[in-house]
Coordinates of C-alpha atoms and ligand atoms in Angstrom, one line a residue:
X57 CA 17.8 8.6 19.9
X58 CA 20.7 9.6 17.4
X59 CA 20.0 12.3 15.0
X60 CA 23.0 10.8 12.4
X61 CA 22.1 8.0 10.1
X62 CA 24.1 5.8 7.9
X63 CA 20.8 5.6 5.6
X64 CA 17.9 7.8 5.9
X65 CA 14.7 6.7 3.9
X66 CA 12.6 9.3 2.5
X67 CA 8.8 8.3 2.7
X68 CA 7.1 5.2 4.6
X69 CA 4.7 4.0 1.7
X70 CA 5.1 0.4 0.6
X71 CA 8.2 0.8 -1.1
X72 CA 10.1 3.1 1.7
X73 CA 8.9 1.0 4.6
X74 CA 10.2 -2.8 2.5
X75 CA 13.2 -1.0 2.2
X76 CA 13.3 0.1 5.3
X77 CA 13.0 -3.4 6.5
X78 CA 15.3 -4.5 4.2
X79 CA 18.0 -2.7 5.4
X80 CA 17.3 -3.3 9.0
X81 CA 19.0 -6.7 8.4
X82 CA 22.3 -4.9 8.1
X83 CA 24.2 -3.2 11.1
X84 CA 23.5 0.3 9.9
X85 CA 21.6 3.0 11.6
X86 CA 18.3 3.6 9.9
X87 CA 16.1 6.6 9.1
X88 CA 12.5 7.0 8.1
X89 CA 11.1 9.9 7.8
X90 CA 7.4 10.5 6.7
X91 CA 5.9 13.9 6.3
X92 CA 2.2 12.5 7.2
X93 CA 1.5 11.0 10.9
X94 CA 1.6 7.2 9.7
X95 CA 2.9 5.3 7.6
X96 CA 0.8 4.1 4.4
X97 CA -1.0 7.3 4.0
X98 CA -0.2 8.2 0.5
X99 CA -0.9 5.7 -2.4
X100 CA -0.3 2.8 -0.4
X101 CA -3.4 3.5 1.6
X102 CA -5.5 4.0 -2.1
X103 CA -5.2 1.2 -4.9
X104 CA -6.7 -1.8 -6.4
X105 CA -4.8 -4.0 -4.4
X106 CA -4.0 -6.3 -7.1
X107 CA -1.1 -8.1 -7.1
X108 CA -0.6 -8.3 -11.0
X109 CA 0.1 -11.4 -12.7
X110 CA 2.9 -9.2 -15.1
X111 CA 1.2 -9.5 -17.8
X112 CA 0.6 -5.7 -18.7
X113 CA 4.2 -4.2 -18.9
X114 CA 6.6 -3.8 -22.1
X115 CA 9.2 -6.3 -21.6
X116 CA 12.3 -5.5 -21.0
X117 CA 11.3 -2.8 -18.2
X118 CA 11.9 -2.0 -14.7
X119 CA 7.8 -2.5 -14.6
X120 CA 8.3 -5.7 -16.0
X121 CA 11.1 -7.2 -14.8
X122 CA 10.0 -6.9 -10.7
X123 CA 5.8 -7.5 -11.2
X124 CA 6.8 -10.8 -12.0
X125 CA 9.7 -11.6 -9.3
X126 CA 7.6 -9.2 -6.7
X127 CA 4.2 -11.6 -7.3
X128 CA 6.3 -14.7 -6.9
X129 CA 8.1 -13.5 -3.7
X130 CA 4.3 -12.0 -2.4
X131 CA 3.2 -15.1 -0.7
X132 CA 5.8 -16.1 1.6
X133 CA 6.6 -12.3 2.7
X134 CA 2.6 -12.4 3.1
X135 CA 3.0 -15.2 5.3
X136 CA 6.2 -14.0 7.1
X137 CA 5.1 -11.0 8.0
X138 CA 1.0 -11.9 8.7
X139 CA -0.6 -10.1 5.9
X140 CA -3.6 -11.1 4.3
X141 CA -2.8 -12.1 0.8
X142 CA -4.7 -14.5 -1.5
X143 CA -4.0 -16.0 -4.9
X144 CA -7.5 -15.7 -6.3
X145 CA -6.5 -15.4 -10.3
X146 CA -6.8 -12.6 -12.9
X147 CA -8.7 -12.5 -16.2
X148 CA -9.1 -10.1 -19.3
X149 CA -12.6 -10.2 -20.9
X150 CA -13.0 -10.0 -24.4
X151 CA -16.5 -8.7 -25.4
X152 CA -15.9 -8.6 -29.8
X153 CA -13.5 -9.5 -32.4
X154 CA -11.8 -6.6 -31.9
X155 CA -10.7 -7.4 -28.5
X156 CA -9.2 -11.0 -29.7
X157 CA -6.1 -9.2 -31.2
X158 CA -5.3 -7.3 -27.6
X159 CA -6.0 -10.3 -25.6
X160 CA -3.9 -12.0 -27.8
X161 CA -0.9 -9.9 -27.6
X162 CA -1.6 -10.0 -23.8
X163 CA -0.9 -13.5 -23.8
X164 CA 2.3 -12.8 -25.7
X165 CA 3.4 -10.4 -23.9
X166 CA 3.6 -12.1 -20.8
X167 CA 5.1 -14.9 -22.2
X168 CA 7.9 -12.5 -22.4
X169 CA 7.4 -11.8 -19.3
X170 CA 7.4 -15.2 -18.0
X171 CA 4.2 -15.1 -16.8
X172 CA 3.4 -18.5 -15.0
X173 CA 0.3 -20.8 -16.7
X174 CA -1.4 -17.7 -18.9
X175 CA -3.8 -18.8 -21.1
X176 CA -6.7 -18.0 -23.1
X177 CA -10.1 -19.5 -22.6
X178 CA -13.3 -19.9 -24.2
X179 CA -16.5 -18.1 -23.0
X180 CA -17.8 -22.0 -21.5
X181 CA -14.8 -22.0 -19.3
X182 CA -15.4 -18.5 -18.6
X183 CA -18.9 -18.4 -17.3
X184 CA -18.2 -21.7 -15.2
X185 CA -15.4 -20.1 -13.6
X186 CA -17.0 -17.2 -13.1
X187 CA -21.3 -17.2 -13.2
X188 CA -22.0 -13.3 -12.3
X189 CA -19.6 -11.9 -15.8
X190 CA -21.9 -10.6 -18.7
X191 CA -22.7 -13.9 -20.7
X192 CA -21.6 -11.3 -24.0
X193 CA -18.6 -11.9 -23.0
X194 CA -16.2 -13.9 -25.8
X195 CA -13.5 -15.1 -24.0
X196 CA -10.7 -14.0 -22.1
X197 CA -7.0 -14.2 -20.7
X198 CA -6.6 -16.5 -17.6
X199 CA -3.5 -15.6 -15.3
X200 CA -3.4 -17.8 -12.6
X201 CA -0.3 -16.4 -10.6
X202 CA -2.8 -13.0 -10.0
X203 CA -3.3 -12.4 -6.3
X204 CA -5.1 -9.5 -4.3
X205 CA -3.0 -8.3 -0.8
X206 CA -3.6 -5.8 1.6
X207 CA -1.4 -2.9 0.8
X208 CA -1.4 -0.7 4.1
X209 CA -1.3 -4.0 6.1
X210 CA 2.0 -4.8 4.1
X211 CA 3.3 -0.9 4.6
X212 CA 2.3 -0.9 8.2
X213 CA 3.8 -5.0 9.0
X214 CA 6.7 -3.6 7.0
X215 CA 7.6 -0.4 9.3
X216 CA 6.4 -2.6 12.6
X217 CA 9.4 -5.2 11.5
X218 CA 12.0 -2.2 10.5
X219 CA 11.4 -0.5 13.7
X220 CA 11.6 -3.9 15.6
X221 CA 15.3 -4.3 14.0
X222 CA 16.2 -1.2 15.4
X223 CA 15.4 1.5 12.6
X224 CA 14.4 5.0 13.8
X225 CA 10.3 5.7 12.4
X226 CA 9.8 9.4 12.1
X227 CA 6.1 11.0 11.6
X228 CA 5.8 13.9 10.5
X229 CA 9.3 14.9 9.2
X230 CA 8.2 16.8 5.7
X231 CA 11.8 16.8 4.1
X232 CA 11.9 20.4 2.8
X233 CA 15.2 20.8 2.6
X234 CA 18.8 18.3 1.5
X235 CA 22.2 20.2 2.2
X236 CA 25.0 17.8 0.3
X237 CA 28.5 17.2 2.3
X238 CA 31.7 16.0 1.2
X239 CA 30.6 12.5 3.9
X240 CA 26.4 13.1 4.3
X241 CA 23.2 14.9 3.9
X242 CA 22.0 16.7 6.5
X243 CA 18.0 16.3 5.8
X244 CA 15.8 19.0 7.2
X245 CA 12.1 18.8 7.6
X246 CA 9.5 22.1 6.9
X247 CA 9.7 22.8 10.8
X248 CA 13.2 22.8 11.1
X249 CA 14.4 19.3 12.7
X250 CA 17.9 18.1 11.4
X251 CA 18.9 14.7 11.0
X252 CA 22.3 13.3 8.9
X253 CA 22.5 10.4 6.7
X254 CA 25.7 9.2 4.7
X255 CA 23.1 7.6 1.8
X256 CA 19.5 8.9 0.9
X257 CA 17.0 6.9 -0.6
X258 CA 14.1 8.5 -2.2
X259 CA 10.6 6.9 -1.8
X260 CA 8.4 9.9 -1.8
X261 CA 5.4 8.5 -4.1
X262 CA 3.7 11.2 -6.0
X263 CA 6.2 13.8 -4.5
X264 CA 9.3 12.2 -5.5
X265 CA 10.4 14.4 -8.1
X266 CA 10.0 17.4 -5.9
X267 CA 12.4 15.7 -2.8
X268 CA 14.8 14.8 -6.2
X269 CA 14.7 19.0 -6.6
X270 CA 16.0 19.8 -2.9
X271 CA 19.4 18.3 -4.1
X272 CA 19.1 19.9 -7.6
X273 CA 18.3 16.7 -9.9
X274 CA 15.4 17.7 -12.5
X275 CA 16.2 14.0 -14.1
X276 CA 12.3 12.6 -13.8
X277 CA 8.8 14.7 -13.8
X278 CA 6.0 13.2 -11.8
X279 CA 2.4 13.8 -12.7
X280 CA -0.2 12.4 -10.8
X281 CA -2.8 10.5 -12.1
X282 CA -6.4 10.1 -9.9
X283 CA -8.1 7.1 -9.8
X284 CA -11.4 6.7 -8.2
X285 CA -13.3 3.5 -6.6
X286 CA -16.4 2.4 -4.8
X287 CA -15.7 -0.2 -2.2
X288 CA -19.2 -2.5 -1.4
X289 CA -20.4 -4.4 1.7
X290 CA -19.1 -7.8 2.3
X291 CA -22.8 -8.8 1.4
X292 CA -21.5 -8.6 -2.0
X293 CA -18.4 -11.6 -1.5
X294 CA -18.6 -13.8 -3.9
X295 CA -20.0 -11.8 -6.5
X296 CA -16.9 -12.2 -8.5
X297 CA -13.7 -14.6 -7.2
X298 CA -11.0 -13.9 -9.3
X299 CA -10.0 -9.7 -10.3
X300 CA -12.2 -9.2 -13.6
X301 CA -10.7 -6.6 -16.2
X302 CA -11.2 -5.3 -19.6
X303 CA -8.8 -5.0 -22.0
X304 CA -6.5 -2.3 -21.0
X305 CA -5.9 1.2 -23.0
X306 CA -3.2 4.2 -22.8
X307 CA -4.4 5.3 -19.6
X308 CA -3.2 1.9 -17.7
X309 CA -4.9 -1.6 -17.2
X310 CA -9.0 -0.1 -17.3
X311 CA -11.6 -0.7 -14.5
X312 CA -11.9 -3.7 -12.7
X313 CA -13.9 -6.0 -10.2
X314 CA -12.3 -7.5 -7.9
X315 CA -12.8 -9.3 -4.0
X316 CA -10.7 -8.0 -1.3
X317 CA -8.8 -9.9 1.1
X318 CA -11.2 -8.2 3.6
X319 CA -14.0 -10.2 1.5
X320 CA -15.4 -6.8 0.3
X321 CA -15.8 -5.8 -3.3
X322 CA -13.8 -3.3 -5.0
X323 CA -14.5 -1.5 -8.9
X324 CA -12.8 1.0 -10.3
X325 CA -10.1 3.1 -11.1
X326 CA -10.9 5.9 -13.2
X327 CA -7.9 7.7 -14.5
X328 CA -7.4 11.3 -14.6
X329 CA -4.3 13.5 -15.1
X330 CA -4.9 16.2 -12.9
X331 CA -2.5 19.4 -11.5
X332 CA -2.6 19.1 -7.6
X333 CA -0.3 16.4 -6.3
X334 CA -2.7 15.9 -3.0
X335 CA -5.9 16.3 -4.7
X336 CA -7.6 13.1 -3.6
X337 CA -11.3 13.8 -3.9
X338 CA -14.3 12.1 -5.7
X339 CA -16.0 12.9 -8.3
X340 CA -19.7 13.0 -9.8
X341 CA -18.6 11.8 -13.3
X342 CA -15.7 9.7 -11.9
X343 CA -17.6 7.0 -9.4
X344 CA -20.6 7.6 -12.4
X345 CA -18.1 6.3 -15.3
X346 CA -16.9 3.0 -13.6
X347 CA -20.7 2.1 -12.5
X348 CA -21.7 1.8 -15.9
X349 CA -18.1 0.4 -17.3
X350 CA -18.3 -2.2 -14.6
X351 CA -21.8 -3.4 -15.7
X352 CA -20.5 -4.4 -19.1
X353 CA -18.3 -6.9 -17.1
X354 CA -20.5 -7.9 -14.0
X355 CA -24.1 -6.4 -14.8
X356 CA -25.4 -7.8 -11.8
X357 CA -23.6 -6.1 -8.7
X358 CA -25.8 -4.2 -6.3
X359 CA -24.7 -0.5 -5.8
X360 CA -27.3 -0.1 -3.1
X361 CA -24.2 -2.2 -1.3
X362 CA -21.4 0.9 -1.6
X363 CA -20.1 1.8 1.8
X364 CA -18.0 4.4 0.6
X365 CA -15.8 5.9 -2.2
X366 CA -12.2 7.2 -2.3
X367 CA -9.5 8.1 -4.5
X368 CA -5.5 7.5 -5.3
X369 CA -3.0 8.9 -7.1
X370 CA -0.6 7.5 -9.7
X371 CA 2.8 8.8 -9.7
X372 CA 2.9 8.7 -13.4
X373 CA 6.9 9.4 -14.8
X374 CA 7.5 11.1 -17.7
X375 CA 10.5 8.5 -18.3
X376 CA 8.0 5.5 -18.6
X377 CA 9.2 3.3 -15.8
X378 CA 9.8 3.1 -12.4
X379 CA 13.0 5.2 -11.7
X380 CA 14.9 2.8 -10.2
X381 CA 18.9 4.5 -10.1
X382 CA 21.5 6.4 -7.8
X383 CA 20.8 10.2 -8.8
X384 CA 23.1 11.6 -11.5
X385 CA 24.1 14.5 -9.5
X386 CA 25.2 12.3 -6.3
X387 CA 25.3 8.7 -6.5
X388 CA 24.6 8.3 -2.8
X389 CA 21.2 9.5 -3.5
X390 CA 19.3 6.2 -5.1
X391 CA 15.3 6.8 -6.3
X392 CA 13.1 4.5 -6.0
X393 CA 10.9 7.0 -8.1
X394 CA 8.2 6.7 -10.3
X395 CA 6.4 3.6 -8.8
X396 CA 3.0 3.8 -10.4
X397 CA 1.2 0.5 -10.6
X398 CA 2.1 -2.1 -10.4
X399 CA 4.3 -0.6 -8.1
X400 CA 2.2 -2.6 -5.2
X401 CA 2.7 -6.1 -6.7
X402 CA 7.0 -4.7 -7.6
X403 CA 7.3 -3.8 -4.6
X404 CA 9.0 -7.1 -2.5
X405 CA 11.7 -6.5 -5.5
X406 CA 12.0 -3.7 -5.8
X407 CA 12.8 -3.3 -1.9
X408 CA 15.5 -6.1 -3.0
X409 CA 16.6 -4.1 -5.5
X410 CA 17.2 -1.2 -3.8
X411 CA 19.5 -2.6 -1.3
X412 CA 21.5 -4.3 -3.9
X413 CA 22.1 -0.5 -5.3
X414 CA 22.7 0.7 -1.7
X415 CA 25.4 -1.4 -1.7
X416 CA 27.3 -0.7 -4.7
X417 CA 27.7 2.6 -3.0
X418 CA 28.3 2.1 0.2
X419 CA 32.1 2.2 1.2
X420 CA 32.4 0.6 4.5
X421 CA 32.0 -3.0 5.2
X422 CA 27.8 -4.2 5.1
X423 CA 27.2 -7.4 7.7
X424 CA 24.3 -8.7 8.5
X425 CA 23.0 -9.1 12.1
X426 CA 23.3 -11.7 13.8
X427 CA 19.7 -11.6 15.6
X428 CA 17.3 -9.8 12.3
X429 CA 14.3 -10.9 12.7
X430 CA 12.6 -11.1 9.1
X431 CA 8.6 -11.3 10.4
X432 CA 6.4 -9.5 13.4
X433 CA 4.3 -10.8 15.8
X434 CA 1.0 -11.9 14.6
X435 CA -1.8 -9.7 15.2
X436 CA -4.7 -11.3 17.9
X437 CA -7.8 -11.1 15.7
X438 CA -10.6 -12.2 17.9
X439 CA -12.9 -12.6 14.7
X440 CA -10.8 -15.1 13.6
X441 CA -10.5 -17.5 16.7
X442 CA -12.2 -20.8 18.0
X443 CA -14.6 -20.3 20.9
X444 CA -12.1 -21.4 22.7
X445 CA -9.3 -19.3 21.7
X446 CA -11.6 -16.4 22.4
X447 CA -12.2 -17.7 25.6
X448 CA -8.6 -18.1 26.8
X449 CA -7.8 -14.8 25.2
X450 CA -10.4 -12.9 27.5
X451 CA -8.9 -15.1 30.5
X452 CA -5.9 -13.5 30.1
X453 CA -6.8 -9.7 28.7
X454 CA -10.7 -9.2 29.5
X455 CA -10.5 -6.2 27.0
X456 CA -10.4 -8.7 23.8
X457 CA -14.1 -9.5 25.4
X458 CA -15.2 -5.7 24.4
X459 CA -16.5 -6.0 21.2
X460 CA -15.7 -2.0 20.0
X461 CA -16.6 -2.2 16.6
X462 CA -19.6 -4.5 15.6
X463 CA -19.4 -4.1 12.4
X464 CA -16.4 -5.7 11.8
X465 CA -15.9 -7.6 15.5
X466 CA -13.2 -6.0 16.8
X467 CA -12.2 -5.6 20.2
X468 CA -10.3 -2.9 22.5
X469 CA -7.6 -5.5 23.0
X470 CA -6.8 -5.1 19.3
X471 CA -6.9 -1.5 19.3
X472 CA -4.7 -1.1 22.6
X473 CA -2.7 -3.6 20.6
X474 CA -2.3 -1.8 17.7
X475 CA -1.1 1.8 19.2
X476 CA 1.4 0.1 21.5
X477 CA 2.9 -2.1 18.4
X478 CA 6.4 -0.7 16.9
X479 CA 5.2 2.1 14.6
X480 CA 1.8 2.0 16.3
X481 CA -1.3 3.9 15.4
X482 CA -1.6 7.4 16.8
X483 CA -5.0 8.5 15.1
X484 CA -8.5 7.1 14.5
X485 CA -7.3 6.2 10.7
X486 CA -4.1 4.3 12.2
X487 CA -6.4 2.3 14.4
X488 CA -8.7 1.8 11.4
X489 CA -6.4 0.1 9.0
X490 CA -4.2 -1.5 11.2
X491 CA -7.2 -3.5 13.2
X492 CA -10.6 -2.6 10.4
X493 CA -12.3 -0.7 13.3
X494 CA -14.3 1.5 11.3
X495 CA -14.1 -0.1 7.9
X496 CA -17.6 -1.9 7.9
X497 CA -21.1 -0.5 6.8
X498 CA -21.7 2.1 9.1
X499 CA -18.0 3.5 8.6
X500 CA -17.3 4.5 12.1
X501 CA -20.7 5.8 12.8
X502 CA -20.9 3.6 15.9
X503 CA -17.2 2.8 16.7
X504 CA -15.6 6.3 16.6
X505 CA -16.2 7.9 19.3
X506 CA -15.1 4.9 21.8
X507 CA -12.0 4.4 19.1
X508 CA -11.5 8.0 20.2
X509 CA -11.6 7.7 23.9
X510 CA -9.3 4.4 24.0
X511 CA -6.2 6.5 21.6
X512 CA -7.1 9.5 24.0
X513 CA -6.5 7.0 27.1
X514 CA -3.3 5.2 25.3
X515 CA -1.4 8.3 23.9
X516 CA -2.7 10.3 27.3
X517 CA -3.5 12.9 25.1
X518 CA -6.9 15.1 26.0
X519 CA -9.7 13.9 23.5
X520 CA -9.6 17.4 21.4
X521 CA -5.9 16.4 20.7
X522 CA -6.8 13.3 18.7
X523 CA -7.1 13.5 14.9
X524 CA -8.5 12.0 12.1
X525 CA -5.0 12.0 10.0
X526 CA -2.8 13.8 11.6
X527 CA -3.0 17.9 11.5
X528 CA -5.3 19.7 10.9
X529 CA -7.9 16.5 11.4
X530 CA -9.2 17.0 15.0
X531 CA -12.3 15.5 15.6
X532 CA -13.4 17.1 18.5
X533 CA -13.3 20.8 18.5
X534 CA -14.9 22.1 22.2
X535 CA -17.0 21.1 24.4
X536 CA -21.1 22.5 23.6
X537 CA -22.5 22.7 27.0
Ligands
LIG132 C1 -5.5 4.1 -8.6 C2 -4.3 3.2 -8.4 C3 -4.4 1.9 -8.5 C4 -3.3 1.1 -8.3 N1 -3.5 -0.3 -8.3 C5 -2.4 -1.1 -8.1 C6 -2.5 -2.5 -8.1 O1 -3.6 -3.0 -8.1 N2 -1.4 -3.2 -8.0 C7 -0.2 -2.7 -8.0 O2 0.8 -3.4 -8.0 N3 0.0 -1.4 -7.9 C8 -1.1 -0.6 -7.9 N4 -1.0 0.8 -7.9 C9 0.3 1.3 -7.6 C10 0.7 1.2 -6.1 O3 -0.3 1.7 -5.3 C11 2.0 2.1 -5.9 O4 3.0 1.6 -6.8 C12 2.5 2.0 -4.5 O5 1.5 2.2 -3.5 C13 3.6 3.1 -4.4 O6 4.1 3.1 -3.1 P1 5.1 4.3 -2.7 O7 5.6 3.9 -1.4 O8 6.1 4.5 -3.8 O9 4.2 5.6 -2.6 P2 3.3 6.2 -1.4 O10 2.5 5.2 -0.8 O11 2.7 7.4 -1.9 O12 4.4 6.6 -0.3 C14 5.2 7.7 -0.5 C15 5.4 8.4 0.9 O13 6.3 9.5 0.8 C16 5.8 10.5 1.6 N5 6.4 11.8 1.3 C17 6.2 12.5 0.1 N6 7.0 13.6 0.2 C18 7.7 13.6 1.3 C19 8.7 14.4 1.9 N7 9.0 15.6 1.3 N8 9.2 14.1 3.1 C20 8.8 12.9 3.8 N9 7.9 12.1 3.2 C21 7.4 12.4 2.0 C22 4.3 10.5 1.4 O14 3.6 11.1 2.5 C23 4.0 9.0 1.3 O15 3.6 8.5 2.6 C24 -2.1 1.6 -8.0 C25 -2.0 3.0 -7.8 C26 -3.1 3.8 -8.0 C27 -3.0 5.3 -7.7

């Protein structure tokens, strides 16, 4: 494998992995480089999952500008690249007269915007759509265009089409330190490994401003901003069907209800500025303060359904905006900085974006290949097929017949499936988002340890070697008798 890049790609979240792909299309050699083992582990992995509508952002913005074209262009790179992505619908309660005003200038605001089809309705319209919200309720803003995705499934389809296309995928590669040339960057990572790149682009989340340091731009600050959530059983579907919010304040667009694509329920965020840029843990008055907020919207959810809580970090810029610009200290080193929500539902954009700024600085001639491939294979989901289709499956691989986790049906087929694919899973939290083996109610309780034995088998790796997350996240640690 070649160690000098035309482009190397700093962080594999949803923004550096759409880029990635994005470029692949060119003939260029192709760098990405992740300082976790996988890709989608940082904020990608940790969000509402909302594809916004676009009404929230000041026009005129970066934020604004690409919600809008990133929703509309959701669906069909959804559908190109088998994610699950559904256009379920947003809407804003109102609960009092003082709300009317907000929702109000909502509704003008993304007119700006060019929302598609908002509109205000009436509580009538409100209760028939939706039966479960708090009948106190006074109206609220309808966006239709509002959609929910799976983010990691998008970051992990992403890197599994980049690395398809021919672009070099490299875990664990914490980019400590950028060396500027008169014709590259040689790129260095905390343990020492060297790989060049003519262009940089800079897609490290929460950590962006730090990666901006190593080649002396101070230009941005990022702070990051925890939000916390409680994610309930699929026995809760259909509790709400489109994403309920309130009416949004300084701190970003409030707590919210909203299905899954994975038909679970999810409420929160919170929003906290904190210190620590990796401090992703729960808290007592966090996961308390969206129970009670979310009962003012939905007062009937049962919290005897939560299967677990986690947290995820904003990468909140001090400029207001994404940072979406070549550096000012070298222009071949282009942020993609600051990409706090709805960075998510931006992101198809932004990724176009990106490139279009790529090229402006690249020199030498940019052709397209003659065999890109734009999609991946679709994943074999045995919950999802006929009798039939399971049959013939099992027929010819009898290890989609071993049902691994129950909770979820999924087999070994899948898993084996999902380390071999390009950018494949290499821990048991790889194997869990990519195939949902240890995302139902018992959370791995019953799943893990033969999750554990099959990656063990697949990477040939004894079983104390395989991790959670990567270091540091061993799972086994000796043997007791
Ligand atoms: C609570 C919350 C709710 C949100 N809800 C929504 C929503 O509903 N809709 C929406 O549109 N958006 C939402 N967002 C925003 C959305 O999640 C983000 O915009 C998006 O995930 C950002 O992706 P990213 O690739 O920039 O960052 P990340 O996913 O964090 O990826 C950055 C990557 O860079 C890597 N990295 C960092 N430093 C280095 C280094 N030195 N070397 C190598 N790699 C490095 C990290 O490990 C990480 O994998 C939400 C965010 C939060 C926190």
């Amino acid at each position: 494998m070649t160690e000098n890049y035309d482009v190397a790609v700093i962080g594999a979240g949803v923004i550096g992995t759409l880029i990635a792909r994005s470029l692949s299309r060119y003939n260029l050699r192709v760098a990405l480089l992740e300082k976790l083992h996988d890709v989608a582990q940082g904020t990608t992995k940790a969000n509402s999952a909302i594809v916004h509508a676009g009404f929230d952002a000041k026009p005129g913005t970066f934020k604004a500008k690409y919600n809008v074209r990133g929703a509309a262009m959701m669906p069909e790179l959804c559908q190109t690249l088998h994610v699950p992505y559904a256009n379920n619908g947003a809407l804003v309660l109102g609960f009092d007269d003082d709300d009317v005003p907000v929702l109000e200038s909502l509704l003008e605001r993304g007119r700006r915007n060019k929302v598609p089809g908002l509109r205000l309705i009436g509580k009538e319209e409100l209760l028939a759509m939706e039966p479960n919200v708090n009948p106190c309720a006074v109206g609220a803003l309808y966006a239709p265009s509002g959609g929910i995705v799976s983010p990691f499934d998008l970051a992990i389809a992403a890197a599994e089409c980049a690395v398809a296309n021919g672009v070099d995928f490299y875990r664990d590669f914490d980019v400590a330190r950028i060396n500027q040339h008169d014709t590259h960057f040689s790129i260095y990572s905390a343990a020492g490994k060297k790989r060049t790149a003519k262009l940089v682009v800079n897609a490290a989340g929460v950590h962006a401003d730090d990666v901006a340091h190593l080649v002396g731009d101070d230009s941005f600050h990022i702070s990051p901003r925890r939000g916390e959530y409680l994610l309930l059983d699929n026995t809760q579907a259909g509790v709400v069907n489109a994403t309920i919010f309130q009416c949004p304040s300084d701190m970003g667009k409030g707590v919210l209800i909203t299905p899954t694509v994975h038909h679970n329920i999810l409420i929160g965020p919170s929003a906290d500025d904190i210190d620590v840029k990796d401090d992703l843990s729960t808290t007592d008055p966090g996961l308390k303060g969206i129970q009670t907020t979310m009962r003012l919207s939905v007062p009937g959810y049962q919290i005897k359904d939560v299967i677990t809580s986690f947290s995820g970090l904003r990468a909140h810029s001090n400029t207001g905006d994404f940072v979406l610009r070549p550096s000012l200290i070298d222009p071949r080193f282009i942020h993609a900085a600051g990409i706090e929500s709805p960075g998510l539902s931006a992101s198809p954009a932004i990724a176009a974006y990106v490139v279009k700024l790529f090229a402006d600085v690249w020199e030498e001639e940019l052709s397209e290949k003659t065999n890109w491939n734009p999609g991946r294979p679709k994943p074999l989901r045995i919950k999802e097929l006929s009798r039939e289709e399971r049959r013939e499956a099992i027929k010819k691989r009898p290890e989609y017949g071993r049902i691994v986790c129950r909770c979820e049906t999924v087999s070994e087929g899948e898993i084996i499936d999902a380390i071999r694919a390009p950018a494949g899973a290499r821990d048991m939290d790889g194997v869990k988002r990519r195939t949902r083996a240890g995302m139902g109610r018992c959370q791995a309780g019953f799943c893990g340890t033969k999750v554990l034995e099959i990656l063990s088998r697949e990477l040939q790796l004894p079983p104390q070697e395989i991790t959670k997350f990567g270091a540091g996240s061993q799972i086994l640690l000796g043997k007791t008798k």
